[in-house]
């Protein structure tokens, strides 16, 4: 395998356009006759809708149309289930409820669409919203997942007779039996909440129906151009080939933008087909907080059974998961929780069961970390409980329980994952990651030499070290088409969504290695369904792994065509040909060479003949499909000081160790981890969507919902790498997009407890905040 | 949100009561362009223009006076909604005669809010409510003085 560019810190191809303000985003998309949409959203989390009076709003000059549920006719129906229930698991309960484009009778959450205004501009559209009169009767709302399951609770979907959406139980071994054999069993409840994806750019959608061509063109910052194309084609009865989705540059995805069949998408398309004009909508921040998707609370009831030598025999985790008012994504998040709980530990017995619960809140869908964070949080916290109980160092407890370096990979876990296949640990060296993390953070030195000094000075400085796994790069598949053009430039397209991950560079590196050209001569096209028609979308940290290997595979096919064509041209065997510097050379004959562009022209002559049975041009299409996901893993460690007055946190040192197999571009990899860690810091100490008992959101602005600032981050993040190639794919890649986020909340808990060193300070709920930690510390002191 | 407080008027109880039960006075006591029209002896309809932090808008609503004991106490029920959200509240007012022709007003209430008003304006609501009550009571005090 050629490896000239793979693994190099190649400067990003896309940066000149983005950094000079020439990259187009959704707000830049415009047509001369474009209309603008605004949506009237429900203030009530749960209510009976009696009527929507649009008559006054229709009188406003510049208002073109106002649509309510009745106007949709046959287009009014619930959307499809986006991710099916895991039916390969026996005994599951699966109640499915998907959202509708506009409320007809019952309002299920705050932010649901009640009416759509289409106007000459957004100002008029927003003004018209204020003139629509809604008559509705509020109903009792379901806010809390535990209360939702009690008899007499209000029901989100009355006809179901229950608030249970999904129930799944998976067991490895027999936990009841295991408990009786253990020296110790500890029982503990944990609560973890996660928040908004908080992308800098909110959602945006522009539909343009061309009545003459019978063609629908959509601009949208979706993570799944193919999913969006397929869903709109199905909803409106248009052939997929007549629906073109184009994704401009995107200011962050992080999960929610993978959702398709969203009310705004259906309604803008509907309006454009009705009005024969382009209709555009840009989501504002207030809408994003109530009308898109987010991740939310899980309540875990856990038991850990272990022996006095620190060896864990078994774990039970029974948890509730708040899925919001509808569950189109079914169980991806809690399945990820189940597969990531025991992680890289050798825990023979594991019972995990979850009940996903309907509430009158915005829909839940994966946000970077996507359920893995909860599993890692409860496991790491339980290991800290074992350490306390046995008075053993937390890092030592981890060491005792790690899967050995000599283990025979792949290791089957017996737990079904988000891709409905068994979760398999494909490769890894787990003791090595712990060792590297201890060395990088200076674990022993801090505990022995530094911490006693800080404590003597009355300073609260603590250390934390936690481990995690990240199942990445799941199927079903991705594909690409690569063409060497007459200019020598290589055009390499896929349908994949791109949101700043450096796709224009990393995939170009992979292709350039095979074609023998410069990275900047490979033009990566993403997210245009007319350039390549097949693929699934950006989720589960799968771009580099699944699409990267598809690019690699397709590039080898093009390479074979280059060699075959040049071999015929020079009349020499392929074995005597060399590819490099954008040309094909005959070995040891400096005057015998041809530039790739010239070869492409010869491969596609405009007159004469080509060899019968061959294809013209230097072009190929190829696909890659993994059998199951590749599991990345790593460690995070920090030394942090808590200010005893403000309870703000200052990092003395922060390190992160990651093994994502073969590294394509170390600079972009570090960037992915930095961004992920920032979201993890948010999950640990800042970000939480707060609802009152009526499921009314209380902090729907960036004034009150806090996203960590640069000054809340470690000033330096030292990143170390291990490289255990995945045996699942030719390039040996594992994903990394979500790794940074996953281990940060338990890291904060462990380090904060270590800083205060109080026997009764044990943190069981995140996110934390300065005032929460202050209260916990005061409570713990009072007990002392 | 809970509202609770008391205020002493410089005037006898019947005068304070008459001011409180005068819908035109009440409308001017609430800041913003407030209108209140009686639809029965104890029910009023109207609108109020509010600005709470970044949220502003006109709220249409209904005020109902219940459990009226002249000139001592009553319960006020308000319900309103508008483009920026909704509010629903119940308040209880009690007037007690004090020496020197003064009247003590005690008030308690509960106010529930929702929509943009709650999700975006949350941090400002307490202080806005307090300043509205303070401003309103000063207006009522002035009216009481004029009627003496």
PDB file of N, CA, C and O in Angstrom, chain A residues 576-633:
ATOM      1  N   UNK A 576       6.285  -2.781 -14.679  1.00  0.00           N
ATOM      2  CA  UNK A 576       7.393  -1.859 -14.949  1.00  0.00           C
ATOM      3  C   UNK A 576       6.956  -0.395 -14.890  1.00  0.00           C
ATOM      4  O   UNK A 576       7.719   0.501 -15.204  1.00  0.00           O
ATOM      5  N   UNK A 577       5.696  -0.184 -14.481  1.00  0.00           N
ATOM      6  CA  UNK A 577       5.184   1.197 -14.424  1.00  0.00           C
ATOM      7  C   UNK A 577       5.240   1.733 -12.998  1.00  0.00           C
ATOM      8  O   UNK A 577       5.078   0.994 -12.033  1.00  0.00           O
ATOM      9  N   UNK A 578       5.467   3.060 -12.911  1.00  0.00           N
ATOM     10  CA  UNK A 578       5.472   3.722 -11.594  1.00  0.00           C
ATOM     11  C   UNK A 578       4.504   4.895 -11.633  1.00  0.00           C
ATOM     12  O   UNK A 578       4.469   5.647 -12.611  1.00  0.00           O
ATOM     13  N   UNK A 579       3.725   5.057 -10.529  1.00  0.00           N
ATOM     14  CA  UNK A 579       2.807   6.200 -10.427  1.00  0.00           C
ATOM     15  C   UNK A 579       3.378   7.183  -9.408  1.00  0.00           C
ATOM     16  O   UNK A 579       3.773   6.781  -8.320  1.00  0.00           O
ATOM     17  N   UNK A 580       3.382   8.456  -9.763  1.00  0.00           N
ATOM     18  CA  UNK A 580       3.853   9.456  -8.817  1.00  0.00           C
ATOM     19  C   UNK A 580       3.930  10.800  -9.486  1.00  0.00           C
ATOM     20  O   UNK A 580       4.023  10.887 -10.726  1.00  0.00           O
ATOM     21  N   UNK A 581       3.876  11.870  -8.697  1.00  0.00           N
ATOM     22  CA  UNK A 581       3.993  13.245  -9.195  1.00  0.00           C
ATOM     23  C   UNK A 581       2.992  13.544 -10.307  1.00  0.00           C
ATOM     24  O   UNK A 581       3.284  14.304 -11.235  1.00  0.00           O
ATOM     25  N   UNK A 582       1.839  12.910 -10.270  1.00  0.00           N
ATOM     26  CA  UNK A 582       0.801  13.199 -11.259  1.00  0.00           C
ATOM     27  C   UNK A 582       1.090  12.602 -12.625  1.00  0.00           C
ATOM     28  O   UNK A 582       0.558  13.065 -13.621  1.00  0.00           O
ATOM     29  N   UNK A 583       1.940  11.603 -12.696  1.00  0.00           N
ATOM     30  CA  UNK A 583       2.222  10.983 -13.991  1.00  0.00           C
ATOM     31  C   UNK A 583       2.529   9.495 -13.833  1.00  0.00           C
ATOM     32  O   UNK A 583       2.777   9.009 -12.733  1.00  0.00           O
ATOM     33  N   UNK A 584       2.482   8.811 -14.990  1.00  0.00           N
ATOM     34  CA  UNK A 584       2.878   7.399 -15.011  1.00  0.00           C
ATOM     35  C   UNK A 584       4.210   7.332 -15.729  1.00  0.00           C
ATOM     36  O   UNK A 584       4.382   7.881 -16.828  1.00  0.00           O
ATOM     37  N   UNK A 585       5.190   6.683 -15.097  1.00  0.00           N
ATOM     38  CA  UNK A 585       6.536   6.604 -15.679  1.00  0.00           C
ATOM     39  C   UNK A 585       6.885   5.136 -15.912  1.00  0.00           C
ATOM     40  O   UNK A 585       6.454   4.258 -15.162  1.00  0.00           O
ATOM     41  N   UNK A 586       7.660   4.912 -16.941  1.00  0.00           N
ATOM     42  CA  UNK A 586       8.200   3.567 -17.127  1.00  0.00           C
ATOM     43  C   UNK A 586       9.519   3.527 -16.359  1.00  0.00           C
ATOM     44  O   UNK A 586      10.370   4.413 -16.524  1.00  0.00           O
ATOM     45  N   UNK A 587       9.663   2.543 -15.514  1.00  0.00           N
ATOM     46  CA  UNK A 587      10.830   2.481 -14.647  1.00  0.00           C
ATOM     47  C   UNK A 587      12.117   2.482 -15.459  1.00  0.00           C
ATOM     48  O   UNK A 587      12.207   1.832 -16.514  1.00  0.00           O
ATOM     49  N   UNK A 588      13.059   3.229 -15.012  1.00  0.00           N
ATOM     50  CA  UNK A 588      14.396   3.305 -15.609  1.00  0.00           C
ATOM     51  C   UNK A 588      14.408   3.871 -17.031  1.00  0.00           C
ATOM     52  O   UNK A 588      15.417   3.758 -17.735  1.00  0.00           O
ATOM     53  N   UNK A 589      13.298   4.448 -17.516  1.00  0.00           N
ATOM     54  CA  UNK A 589      13.322   5.068 -18.850  1.00  0.00           C
ATOM     55  C   UNK A 589      12.772   6.490 -18.709  1.00  0.00           C
ATOM     56  O   UNK A 589      11.584   6.736 -18.915  1.00  0.00           O
ATOM     57  N   UNK A 590      13.636   7.438 -18.353  1.00  0.00           N
ATOM     58  CA  UNK A 590      13.196   8.788 -17.982  1.00  0.00           C
ATOM     59  C   UNK A 590      12.391   9.492 -19.079  1.00  0.00           C
ATOM     60  O   UNK A 590      11.594  10.378 -18.776  1.00  0.00           O
ATOM     61  N   UNK A 591      12.581   9.145 -20.346  1.00  0.00           N
ATOM     62  CA  UNK A 591      11.838   9.856 -21.387  1.00  0.00           C
ATOM     63  C   UNK A 591      10.477   9.228 -21.653  1.00  0.00           C
ATOM     64  O   UNK A 591       9.679   9.756 -22.415  1.00  0.00           O
ATOM     65  N   UNK A 592      10.187   8.091 -21.035  1.00  0.00           N
ATOM     66  CA  UNK A 592       8.883   7.453 -21.249  1.00  0.00           C
ATOM     67  C   UNK A 592       7.967   7.705 -20.074  1.00  0.00           C
ATOM     68  O   UNK A 592       8.091   7.055 -19.032  1.00  0.00           O
ATOM     69  N   UNK A 593       7.123   8.722 -20.192  1.00  0.00           N
ATOM     70  CA  UNK A 593       6.171   9.052 -19.125  1.00  0.00           C
ATOM     71  C   UNK A 593       4.961   9.728 -19.742  1.00  0.00           C
ATOM     72  O   UNK A 593       5.030  10.218 -20.889  1.00  0.00           O
ATOM     73  N   UNK A 594       3.866   9.756 -19.003  1.00  0.00           N
ATOM     74  CA  UNK A 594       2.686  10.506 -19.462  1.00  0.00           C
ATOM     75  C   UNK A 594       1.992  11.098 -18.247  1.00  0.00           C
ATOM     76  O   UNK A 594       1.890  10.455 -17.196  1.00  0.00           O
ATOM     77  N   UNK A 595       1.569  12.356 -18.391  1.00  0.00           N
ATOM     78  CA  UNK A 595       0.832  13.006 -17.298  1.00  0.00           C
ATOM     79  C   UNK A 595      -0.546  12.366 -17.179  1.00  0.00           C
ATOM     80  O   UNK A 595      -1.129  11.947 -18.190  1.00  0.00           O
ATOM     81  N   UNK A 596      -1.072  12.324 -15.956  1.00  0.00           N
ATOM     82  CA  UNK A 596      -2.369  11.659 -15.718  1.00  0.00           C
ATOM     83  C   UNK A 596      -3.472  12.256 -16.582  1.00  0.00           C
ATOM     84  O   UNK A 596      -4.318  11.541 -17.108  1.00  0.00           O
ATOM     85  N   UNK A 597      -3.459  13.583 -16.738  1.00  0.00           N
ATOM     86  CA  UNK A 597      -4.491  14.247 -17.544  1.00  0.00           C
ATOM     87  C   UNK A 597      -4.440  13.783 -18.996  1.00  0.00           C
ATOM     88  O   UNK A 597      -5.470  13.512 -19.623  1.00  0.00           O
ATOM     89  N   UNK A 598      -3.218  13.687 -19.523  1.00  0.00           N
ATOM     90  CA  UNK A 598      -3.069  13.247 -20.918  1.00  0.00           C
ATOM     91  C   UNK A 598      -3.498  11.789 -21.070  1.00  0.00           C
ATOM     92  O   UNK A 598      -4.109  11.401 -22.079  1.00  0.00           O
ATOM     93  N   UNK A 599      -3.215  11.001 -20.046  1.00  0.00           N
ATOM     94  CA  UNK A 599      -3.624   9.598 -20.084  1.00  0.00           C
ATOM     95  C   UNK A 599      -5.149   9.492 -20.058  1.00  0.00           C
ATOM     96  O   UNK A 599      -5.743   8.664 -20.758  1.00  0.00           O
ATOM     97  N   UNK A 600      -5.779  10.387 -19.252  1.00  0.00           N
ATOM     98  CA  UNK A 600      -7.251  10.390 -19.178  1.00  0.00           C
ATOM     99  C   UNK A 600      -7.839  10.732 -20.538  1.00  0.00           C
ATOM    100  O   UNK A 600      -8.840  10.153 -20.966  1.00  0.00           O
ATOM    101  N   UNK A 601      -7.211  11.664 -21.260  1.00  0.00           N
ATOM    102  CA  UNK A 601      -7.677  12.043 -22.599  1.00  0.00           C
ATOM    103  C   UNK A 601      -7.545  10.859 -23.557  1.00  0.00           C
ATOM    104  O   UNK A 601      -8.455  10.570 -24.330  1.00  0.00           O
ATOM    105  N   UNK A 602      -6.431  10.168 -23.452  1.00  0.00           N
ATOM    106  CA  UNK A 602      -6.220   9.005 -24.330  1.00  0.00           C
ATOM    107  C   UNK A 602      -7.192   7.867 -23.988  1.00  0.00           C
ATOM    108  O   UNK A 602      -7.571   7.088 -24.858  1.00  0.00           O
ATOM    109  N   UNK A 603      -7.574   7.805 -22.711  1.00  0.00           N
ATOM    110  CA  UNK A 603      -8.497   6.740 -22.291  1.00  0.00           C
ATOM    111  C   UNK A 603      -9.927   7.028 -22.724  1.00  0.00           C
ATOM    112  O   UNK A 603     -10.794   6.165 -22.644  1.00  0.00           O
ATOM    113  N   UNK A 604     -10.174   8.250 -23.146  1.00  0.00           N
ATOM    114  CA  UNK A 604     -11.524   8.630 -23.569  1.00  0.00           C
ATOM    115  C   UNK A 604     -11.428   9.414 -24.874  1.00  0.00           C
ATOM    116  O   UNK A 604     -11.746  10.603 -24.949  1.00  0.00           O
ATOM    117  N   UNK A 605     -10.970   8.749 -25.969  1.00  0.00           N
ATOM    118  CA  UNK A 605     -10.752   9.478 -27.228  1.00  0.00           C
ATOM    119  C   UNK A 605     -12.080   9.893 -27.867  1.00  0.00           C
ATOM    120  O   UNK A 605     -13.085   9.220 -27.691  1.00  0.00           O
ATOM    121  N   UNK A 606     -12.059  11.010 -28.568  1.00  0.00           N
ATOM    122  CA  UNK A 606     -13.283  11.511 -29.200  1.00  0.00           C
ATOM    123  C   UNK A 606     -13.478  10.921 -30.606  1.00  0.00           C
ATOM    124  O   UNK A 606     -14.541  11.045 -31.189  1.00  0.00           O
ATOM    125  N   UNK A 607     -12.437  10.349 -31.173  1.00  0.00           N
ATOM    126  CA  UNK A 607     -12.534   9.643 -32.458  1.00  0.00           C
ATOM    127  C   UNK A 607     -11.695   8.370 -32.360  1.00  0.00           C
ATOM    128  O   UNK A 607     -10.945   8.189 -31.422  1.00  0.00           O
ATOM    129  N   UNK A 608     -11.820   7.508 -33.349  1.00  0.00           N
ATOM    130  CA  UNK A 608     -11.010   6.294 -33.365  1.00  0.00           C
ATOM    131  C   UNK A 608     -11.684   5.166 -32.608  1.00  0.00           C
ATOM    132  O   UNK A 608     -12.910   5.057 -32.574  1.00  0.00           O
ATOM    133  N   UNK A 609     -10.907   4.332 -31.955  1.00  0.00           N
ATOM    134  CA  UNK A 609     -11.473   3.166 -31.276  1.00  0.00           C
ATOM    135  C   UNK A 609     -10.856   3.036 -29.885  1.00  0.00           C
ATOM    136  O   UNK A 609      -9.784   3.579 -29.611  1.00  0.00           O
ATOM    137  N   UNK A 610     -11.559   2.361 -28.993  1.00  0.00           N
ATOM    138  CA  UNK A 610     -10.929   1.893 -27.749  1.00  0.00           C
ATOM    139  C   UNK A 610     -11.023   0.376 -27.752  1.00  0.00           C
ATOM    140  O   UNK A 610     -11.805  -0.205 -28.515  1.00  0.00           O
ATOM    141  N   UNK A 611     -10.234  -0.246 -26.919  1.00  0.00           N
ATOM    142  CA  UNK A 611     -10.205  -1.702 -26.910  1.00  0.00           C
ATOM    143  C   UNK A 611     -11.566  -2.266 -26.511  1.00  0.00           C
ATOM    144  O   UNK A 611     -12.077  -1.940 -25.429  1.00  0.00           O
ATOM    145  N   UNK A 612     -12.175  -3.080 -27.387  1.00  0.00           N
ATOM    146  CA  UNK A 612     -13.485  -3.648 -27.031  1.00  0.00           C
ATOM    147  C   UNK A 612     -13.416  -4.396 -25.698  1.00  0.00           C
ATOM    148  O   UNK A 612     -12.409  -5.035 -25.381  1.00  0.00           O
ATOM    149  N   UNK A 613     -14.494  -4.273 -24.926  1.00  0.00           N
ATOM    150  CA  UNK A 613     -14.526  -4.967 -23.630  1.00  0.00           C
ATOM    151  C   UNK A 613     -13.959  -4.135 -22.501  1.00  0.00           C
ATOM    152  O   UNK A 613     -14.075  -4.505 -21.344  1.00  0.00           O
ATOM    153  N   UNK A 614     -13.343  -2.961 -22.802  1.00  0.00           N
ATOM    154  CA  UNK A 614     -12.863  -2.074 -21.726  1.00  0.00           C
ATOM    155  C   UNK A 614     -13.832  -0.911 -21.583  1.00  0.00           C
ATOM    156  O   UNK A 614     -14.678  -0.672 -22.446  1.00  0.00           O
ATOM    157  N   UNK A 615     -13.702  -0.192 -20.466  1.00  0.00           N
ATOM    158  CA  UNK A 615     -14.533   1.006 -20.256  1.00  0.00           C
ATOM    159  C   UNK A 615     -13.715   2.233 -20.595  1.00  0.00           C
ATOM    160  O   UNK A 615     -12.498   2.236 -20.405  1.00  0.00           O
ATOM    161  N   UNK A 616     -14.373   3.286 -21.110  1.00  0.00           N
ATOM    162  CA  UNK A 616     -13.614   4.508 -21.391  1.00  0.00           C
ATOM    163  C   UNK A 616     -13.242   5.221 -20.093  1.00  0.00           C
ATOM    164  O   UNK A 616     -13.842   4.990 -19.047  1.00  0.00           O
ATOM    165  N   UNK A 617     -12.266   6.108 -20.194  1.00  0.00           N
ATOM    166  CA  UNK A 617     -11.937   6.982 -19.078  1.00  0.00           C
ATOM    167  C   UNK A 617     -11.189   6.294 -17.960  1.00  0.00           C
ATOM    168  O   UNK A 617     -11.008   5.074 -17.937  1.00  0.00           O
ATOM    169  N   UNK A 618     -10.723   7.139 -17.027  1.00  0.00           N
ATOM    170  CA  UNK A 618     -10.051   6.644 -15.829  1.00  0.00           C
ATOM    171  C   UNK A 618     -10.997   6.905 -14.663  1.00  0.00           C
ATOM    172  O   UNK A 618     -10.866   7.887 -13.940  1.00  0.00           O
ATOM    173  N   UNK A 619     -11.980   6.054 -14.556  1.00  0.00           N
ATOM    174  CA  UNK A 619     -13.041   6.300 -13.579  1.00  0.00           C
ATOM    175  C   UNK A 619     -13.492   4.983 -12.979  1.00  0.00           C
ATOM    176  O   UNK A 619     -13.505   3.958 -13.663  1.00  0.00           O
ATOM    177  N   UNK A 620     -13.862   5.032 -11.696  1.00  0.00           N
ATOM    178  CA  UNK A 620     -14.413   3.819 -11.069  1.00  0.00           C
ATOM    179  C   UNK A 620     -15.363   4.211  -9.939  1.00  0.00           C
ATOM    180  O   UNK A 620     -15.288   5.320  -9.393  1.00  0.00           O
ATOM    181  N   UNK A 621     -16.254   3.296  -9.662  1.00  0.00           N
ATOM    182  CA  UNK A 621     -17.180   3.454  -8.533  1.00  0.00           C
ATOM    183  C   UNK A 621     -16.936   2.273  -7.597  1.00  0.00           C
ATOM    184  O   UNK A 621     -16.744   1.147  -8.065  1.00  0.00           O
ATOM    185  N   UNK A 622     -16.919   2.550  -6.292  1.00  0.00           N
ATOM    186  CA  UNK A 622     -16.671   1.442  -5.361  1.00  0.00           C
ATOM    187  C   UNK A 622     -17.342   1.694  -4.025  1.00  0.00           C
ATOM    188  O   UNK A 622     -17.727   2.826  -3.685  1.00  0.00           O
ATOM    189  N   UNK A 623     -17.469   0.639  -3.268  1.00  0.00           N
ATOM    190  CA  UNK A 623     -18.173   0.699  -1.980  1.00  0.00           C
ATOM    191  C   UNK A 623     -17.366  -0.010  -0.893  1.00  0.00           C
ATOM    192  O   UNK A 623     -16.525  -0.865  -1.198  1.00  0.00           O
ATOM    193  N   UNK A 624     -17.654   0.352   0.348  1.00  0.00           N
ATOM    194  CA  UNK A 624     -17.091  -0.388   1.472  1.00  0.00           C
ATOM    195  C   UNK A 624     -18.189  -0.596   2.513  1.00  0.00           C
ATOM    196  O   UNK A 624     -18.940   0.332   2.830  1.00  0.00           O
ATOM    197  N   UNK A 625     -18.269  -1.817   3.033  1.00  0.00           N
ATOM    198  CA  UNK A 625     -19.257  -2.132   4.075  1.00  0.00           C
ATOM    199  C   UNK A 625     -18.581  -2.938   5.177  1.00  0.00           C
ATOM    200  O   UNK A 625     -18.038  -4.008   4.904  1.00  0.00           O
ATOM    201  N   UNK A 626     -18.572  -2.422   6.405  1.00  0.00           N
ATOM    202  CA  UNK A 626     -17.940  -3.169   7.495  1.00  0.00           C
ATOM    203  C   UNK A 626     -18.884  -4.241   8.038  1.00  0.00           C
ATOM    204  O   UNK A 626     -20.101  -4.066   7.994  1.00  0.00           O
ATOM    205  N   UNK A 627     -18.325  -5.335   8.580  1.00  0.00           N
ATOM    206  CA  UNK A 627     -19.192  -6.359   9.184  1.00  0.00           C
ATOM    207  C   UNK A 627     -19.820  -5.842  10.487  1.00  0.00           C
ATOM    208  O   UNK A 627     -20.941  -6.180  10.826  1.00  0.00           O
ATOM    209  N   UNK A 628     -19.068  -5.049  11.210  1.00  0.00           N
ATOM    210  CA  UNK A 628     -19.544  -4.396  12.431  1.00  0.00           C
ATOM    211  C   UNK A 628     -18.585  -3.251  12.734  1.00  0.00           C
ATOM    212  O   UNK A 628     -17.575  -3.085  12.028  1.00  0.00           O
ATOM    213  N   UNK A 629     -18.883  -2.484  13.770  1.00  0.00           N
ATOM    214  CA  UNK A 629     -18.093  -1.284  14.032  1.00  0.00           C
ATOM    215  C   UNK A 629     -16.703  -1.585  14.573  1.00  0.00           C
ATOM    216  O   UNK A 629     -16.478  -2.607  15.220  1.00  0.00           O
ATOM    217  N   UNK A 630     -15.763  -0.667  14.304  1.00  0.00           N
ATOM    218  CA  UNK A 630     -14.410  -0.762  14.850  1.00  0.00           C
ATOM    219  C   UNK A 630     -14.375   0.009  16.163  1.00  0.00           C
ATOM    220  O   UNK A 630     -14.880   1.125  16.234  1.00  0.00           O
ATOM    221  N   UNK A 631     -13.796  -0.577  17.210  1.00  0.00           N
ATOM    222  CA  UNK A 631     -13.852   0.063  18.520  1.00  0.00           C
ATOM    223  C   UNK A 631     -12.559   0.802  18.857  1.00  0.00           C
ATOM    224  O   UNK A 631     -11.515   0.201  19.045  1.00  0.00           O
ATOM    225  N   UNK A 632     -12.676   2.113  18.915  1.00  0.00           N
ATOM    226  CA  UNK A 632     -11.585   2.957  19.388  1.00  0.00           C
ATOM    227  C   UNK A 632     -11.669   3.015  20.914  1.00  0.00           C
ATOM    228  O   UNK A 632     -12.679   2.627  21.500  1.00  0.00           O
ATOM    229  N   UNK A 633     -10.625   3.493  21.524  1.00  0.00           N
ATOM    230  CA  UNK A 633     -10.637   3.567  22.988  1.00  0.00           C
ATOM    231  C   UNK A 633      -9.573   4.555  23.427  1.00  0.00           C
ATOM    232  O   UNK A 633      -8.746   4.996  22.617  1.00  0.00           O
TER     233      UNK A 633
END
